[in-house]
Short mmCIF file of C-alpha atoms and ligand atoms in Angstrom, two decimals:
data_model
loop_
_atom_site.label_atom_id
_atom_site.label_comp_id
_atom_site.label_asym_id
_atom_site.label_seq_id
_atom_site.Cartn_x
_atom_site.Cartn_y
_atom_site.Cartn_z
CA UNK A 1 10.55 -39.01 -20.74
CA UNK A 2 12.41 -36.09 -20.91
CA UNK A 3 12.45 -34.29 -17.76
CA UNK A 4 10.44 -30.98 -19.63
CA UNK A 5 7.71 -33.46 -19.65
CA UNK A 6 7.95 -35.01 -16.52
CA UNK A 7 7.73 -31.57 -15.42
CA UNK A 8 4.34 -30.95 -17.46
CA UNK A 9 2.78 -34.40 -15.69
CA UNK A 10 1.73 -31.84 -12.58
CA UNK A 11 1.31 -28.62 -11.86
CA UNK A 12 2.61 -28.91 -8.10
CA UNK A 13 5.14 -31.61 -7.12
CA UNK A 14 5.65 -32.50 -3.15
CA UNK A 15 9.29 -32.66 -1.94
CA UNK A 16 9.04 -35.62 0.42
CA UNK A 17 11.34 -36.27 3.39
CA UNK A 18 10.71 -39.14 4.70
CA UNK A 19 11.64 -40.46 8.20
CA UNK A 20 9.94 -43.74 8.89
CA UNK A 21 9.87 -45.89 5.89
CA UNK A 22 6.49 -47.46 6.65
CA UNK A 23 5.21 -43.66 5.45
CA UNK A 24 6.23 -44.02 2.09
CA UNK A 25 2.75 -45.81 0.68
CA UNK A 26 0.87 -43.91 2.56
CA UNK A 27 2.03 -40.95 1.99
CA UNK A 28 2.64 -41.32 -1.60
CA UNK A 29 -1.14 -42.90 -2.35
CA UNK A 30 -2.70 -39.78 -0.07
CA UNK A 31 -0.81 -37.36 -2.80
CA UNK A 32 -1.31 -39.30 -5.46
CA UNK A 33 -5.26 -39.72 -4.55
CA UNK A 34 -5.33 -36.16 -4.22
CA UNK A 35 -4.62 -35.63 -7.75
CA UNK A 36 -0.13 -35.33 -7.20
CA UNK A 37 1.32 -38.30 -9.46
CA UNK A 38 4.74 -36.69 -9.59
CA UNK A 39 6.55 -37.48 -6.27
CA UNK A 40 10.31 -36.07 -5.22
CA UNK A 41 11.64 -38.30 -2.15
CA UNK A 42 14.60 -36.82 -1.42
CA UNK A 43 17.58 -38.62 -0.08
CA UNK A 44 18.38 -36.93 3.25
CA UNK A 45 17.10 -39.68 5.59
CA UNK A 46 17.91 -43.31 5.58
CA UNK A 47 14.50 -44.07 4.74
CA UNK A 48 14.92 -42.88 1.20
CA UNK A 49 15.90 -45.80 -1.02
CA UNK A 50 13.59 -47.95 0.81
CA UNK A 51 10.56 -45.46 0.20
CA UNK A 52 11.22 -45.25 -3.74
CA UNK A 53 11.14 -48.71 -3.58
CA UNK A 54 7.76 -49.42 -1.79
CA UNK A 55 6.04 -46.01 -3.43
CA UNK A 56 7.19 -47.89 -6.61
CA UNK A 57 5.66 -50.52 -6.27
CA UNK A 58 2.71 -49.75 -4.91
CA UNK A 59 1.32 -46.93 -7.11
CA UNK A 60 2.92 -48.01 -10.83
CA UNK A 61 0.56 -45.05 -11.92
CA UNK A 62 2.86 -42.26 -10.24
CA UNK A 63 6.58 -40.36 -11.24
CA UNK A 64 8.03 -41.02 -8.43
CA UNK A 65 11.86 -38.97 -8.22
CA UNK A 66 14.83 -38.66 -5.80
CA UNK A 67 15.85 -35.49 -4.75
CA UNK A 68 19.01 -33.71 -2.88
CA UNK A 69 20.87 -35.71 -5.24
CA UNK A 70 24.48 -34.74 -4.32
CA UNK A 71 27.03 -37.33 -5.15
CA UNK A 72 27.58 -39.29 -9.20
CA UNK A 73 27.01 -43.03 -7.62
CA UNK A 74 23.11 -42.35 -6.07
CA UNK A 75 21.90 -42.18 -9.81
CA UNK A 76 22.07 -45.75 -10.04
CA UNK A 77 20.58 -45.99 -6.30
CA UNK A 78 17.70 -44.24 -7.64
CA UNK A 79 17.66 -45.74 -11.04
CA UNK A 80 17.74 -49.59 -9.21
CA UNK A 81 15.13 -48.32 -6.97
CA UNK A 82 12.76 -47.44 -9.76
CA UNK A 83 13.19 -43.67 -9.32
CA UNK A 84 11.97 -41.93 -12.76
CA UNK A 85 13.83 -38.95 -12.20
CA UNK A 86 16.45 -37.23 -10.14
CA UNK A 87 16.86 -33.78 -8.59
CA UNK A 88 19.52 -32.00 -7.20
CA UNK A 89 19.62 -28.89 -5.04
CA UNK A 90 22.65 -26.73 -7.11
CA UNK A 91 24.47 -27.24 -10.36
CA UNK A 92 27.66 -29.69 -11.18
CA UNK A 93 28.46 -30.60 -14.33
CA UNK A 94 30.34 -33.50 -13.36
CA UNK A 95 26.83 -34.30 -12.18
CA UNK A 96 24.73 -33.68 -15.07
CA UNK A 97 27.12 -35.68 -17.01
CA UNK A 98 26.45 -38.63 -14.92
CA UNK A 99 23.38 -38.34 -15.31
CA UNK A 100 23.69 -38.81 -19.23
CA UNK A 101 25.56 -41.97 -18.75
CA UNK A 102 23.27 -43.02 -16.39
CA UNK A 103 20.54 -42.03 -18.76
CA UNK A 104 17.93 -40.81 -15.99
CA UNK A 105 16.44 -37.44 -16.26
CA UNK A 106 17.68 -35.33 -14.63
CA UNK A 107 16.39 -31.64 -13.11
CA UNK A 108 19.68 -29.87 -11.16
CA UNK A 109 19.02 -26.51 -9.19
CA UNK A 110 20.16 -23.18 -10.66
CA UNK A 111 19.66 -19.96 -8.23
CA UNK A 112 21.89 -17.34 -10.72
CA UNK A 113 21.94 -16.24 -14.10
CA UNK A 114 25.35 -17.81 -14.49
CA UNK A 115 24.14 -21.04 -13.27
CA UNK A 116 21.24 -20.96 -15.64
CA UNK A 117 23.80 -20.42 -18.33
CA UNK A 118 25.94 -23.28 -17.70
CA UNK A 119 22.91 -25.22 -17.67
CA UNK A 120 21.58 -24.01 -21.07
CA UNK A 121 25.02 -24.70 -22.36
CA UNK A 122 25.37 -27.88 -21.17
CA UNK A 123 22.13 -29.14 -22.80
CA UNK A 124 19.60 -28.36 -19.78
CA UNK A 125 15.80 -27.37 -21.50
CA UNK A 126 14.70 -27.14 -17.47
CA UNK A 127 15.83 -26.69 -14.43
CA UNK A 128 15.17 -26.56 -10.59
CA UNK A 129 14.91 -22.88 -9.11
CA UNK A 130 15.83 -22.94 -5.76
CA UNK A 131 15.48 -21.75 -2.77
CA UNK A 132 13.31 -20.00 -4.66
CA UNK A 133 12.41 -17.20 -2.49
CA UNK A 134 16.12 -16.58 -1.83
CA UNK A 135 16.57 -16.28 -5.99
CA UNK A 136 14.59 -13.86 -5.78
CA UNK A 137 11.12 -15.51 -6.54
CA UNK A 138 8.81 -14.47 -9.03
CA UNK A 139 10.87 -11.50 -9.93
CA UNK A 140 13.78 -13.23 -10.50
CA UNK A 141 12.10 -15.63 -12.54
CA UNK A 142 10.90 -12.79 -14.60
CA UNK A 143 14.31 -11.34 -14.79
CA UNK A 144 15.36 -14.94 -16.52
CA UNK A 145 12.80 -15.31 -19.05
CA UNK A 146 13.81 -13.03 -21.56
CA UNK A 147 17.29 -14.27 -21.17
CA UNK A 148 17.18 -17.70 -22.01
CA UNK A 149 13.00 -18.59 -24.01
CA UNK A 150 13.88 -21.97 -23.96
CA UNK A 151 14.66 -22.71 -20.47
CA UNK A 152 11.36 -23.73 -18.31
CA UNK A 153 11.84 -23.61 -14.30
CA UNK A 154 10.31 -25.83 -11.19
CA UNK A 155 10.95 -23.24 -8.34
CA UNK A 156 10.87 -24.92 -4.97
CA UNK A 157 12.26 -23.72 -1.69
CA UNK A 158 9.82 -21.33 0.87
CA UNK A 159 6.91 -21.57 -1.36
CA UNK A 160 3.63 -21.83 0.52
CA UNK A 161 -0.09 -23.20 -1.14
CA UNK A 162 -0.77 -19.52 -1.35
CA UNK A 163 2.17 -18.04 -2.79
CA UNK A 164 2.64 -21.19 -5.60
CA UNK A 165 -0.58 -19.27 -7.99
CA UNK A 166 1.69 -16.59 -8.29
CA UNK A 167 4.59 -18.53 -9.44
CA UNK A 168 2.52 -20.99 -11.82
CA UNK A 169 1.73 -17.88 -13.80
CA UNK A 170 4.68 -16.72 -14.57
CA UNK A 171 5.11 -18.12 -18.42
CA UNK A 172 8.84 -20.35 -17.53
CA UNK A 173 7.30 -21.63 -14.82
CA UNK A 174 6.40 -25.34 -15.37
CA UNK A 175 5.25 -26.17 -11.95
CA UNK A 176 6.31 -25.86 -8.65
CA UNK A 177 7.22 -27.85 -5.69
CA UNK A 178 7.67 -27.91 -2.47
CA UNK A 179 6.78 -29.23 1.11
CA UNK A 180 3.37 -27.51 1.69
CA UNK A 181 1.07 -30.54 0.58
CA UNK A 182 2.55 -32.21 3.49
CA UNK A 183 3.73 -31.00 6.20
CA UNK A 184 5.53 -32.79 8.90
CA UNK A 185 2.32 -32.64 11.50
CA UNK A 186 -0.17 -33.94 9.29
CA UNK A 187 2.54 -37.02 8.03
CA UNK A 188 3.67 -37.03 12.00
CA UNK A 189 -0.01 -37.38 13.02
CA UNK A 190 -0.50 -39.66 10.26
CA UNK A 191 -3.78 -37.57 8.99
CA UNK A 192 -3.68 -39.45 5.44
CA UNK A 193 -7.34 -37.59 4.76
CA UNK A 194 -6.25 -34.46 5.23
CA UNK A 195 -3.26 -34.26 2.97
CA UNK A 196 -5.14 -36.10 0.18
CA UNK A 197 -7.49 -33.00 0.99
CA UNK A 198 -4.39 -30.60 0.64
CA UNK A 199 -3.19 -32.17 -2.48
CA UNK A 200 -6.39 -31.52 -4.11
CA UNK A 201 -6.18 -28.00 -3.46
CA UNK A 202 -3.24 -27.92 -4.83
CA UNK A 203 -3.33 -30.14 -7.76
CA UNK A 204 -6.66 -27.86 -8.92
CA UNK A 205 -4.23 -24.82 -9.31
C1 LIG B 301 13.36 -29.04 -1.59
O1 LIG B 301 14.55 -29.70 -1.14
O2 LIG B 301 12.94 -28.81 -2.60
C2 LIG B 301 12.92 -28.19 -0.48
O3 LIG B 301 13.64 -28.57 0.81
C3 LIG B 301 11.43 -27.93 -0.53
O4 LIG B 301 11.34 -27.23 0.07
P1 LIG B 301 10.10 -26.09 1.26
O5 LIG B 301 10.33 -27.39 2.07
O6 LIG B 301 10.71 -24.78 1.45
O7 LIG B 301 8.76 -26.82 0.51
#
């Protein structure tokens, strides 16, 4: 599935930084049950890859990807763990080339028009807009829309549940990403019911 199609599967993609591998399945299940079946597990903790492996096995209908991918070797690790897509916080052409070789759907991040242009010229049509707030938020996205009519974005970074609708109203936004559907306090308390409830609100946006 092309990354553009992954972004069409859900209006919100939870970005999960999992500290304890034991949380992976209940957390991902709680979000999927609430209507958010596309999940990004960031490669920021030692628990990340085992969490992807466990979540992929437990939730065959979910679409689980990895985030914060910084190194070419991470594509193979992600794919071997069963990840369906990969996300980076920035744009690097070596990584774009490696994603093609590794045949994994890839969503690199951009923050400026120059980066959008480089990505566009390399054939990419879907990008993460990160950190969305610092990059000008909905105003920044509206500025890019007439310049790159073929590009769609997943803005991420500093977006709250209340702010998400304004982003989703932008014609060049496919979906939004963020940690707002899985706040740290609820994960620490293992309050999966509250996370499912939050996911329901997010999925209804
Ligand atoms: C990411 O990697 O996409 C961000 O860390 C998520 O940003 P948020 O925590 O501000 O939603």
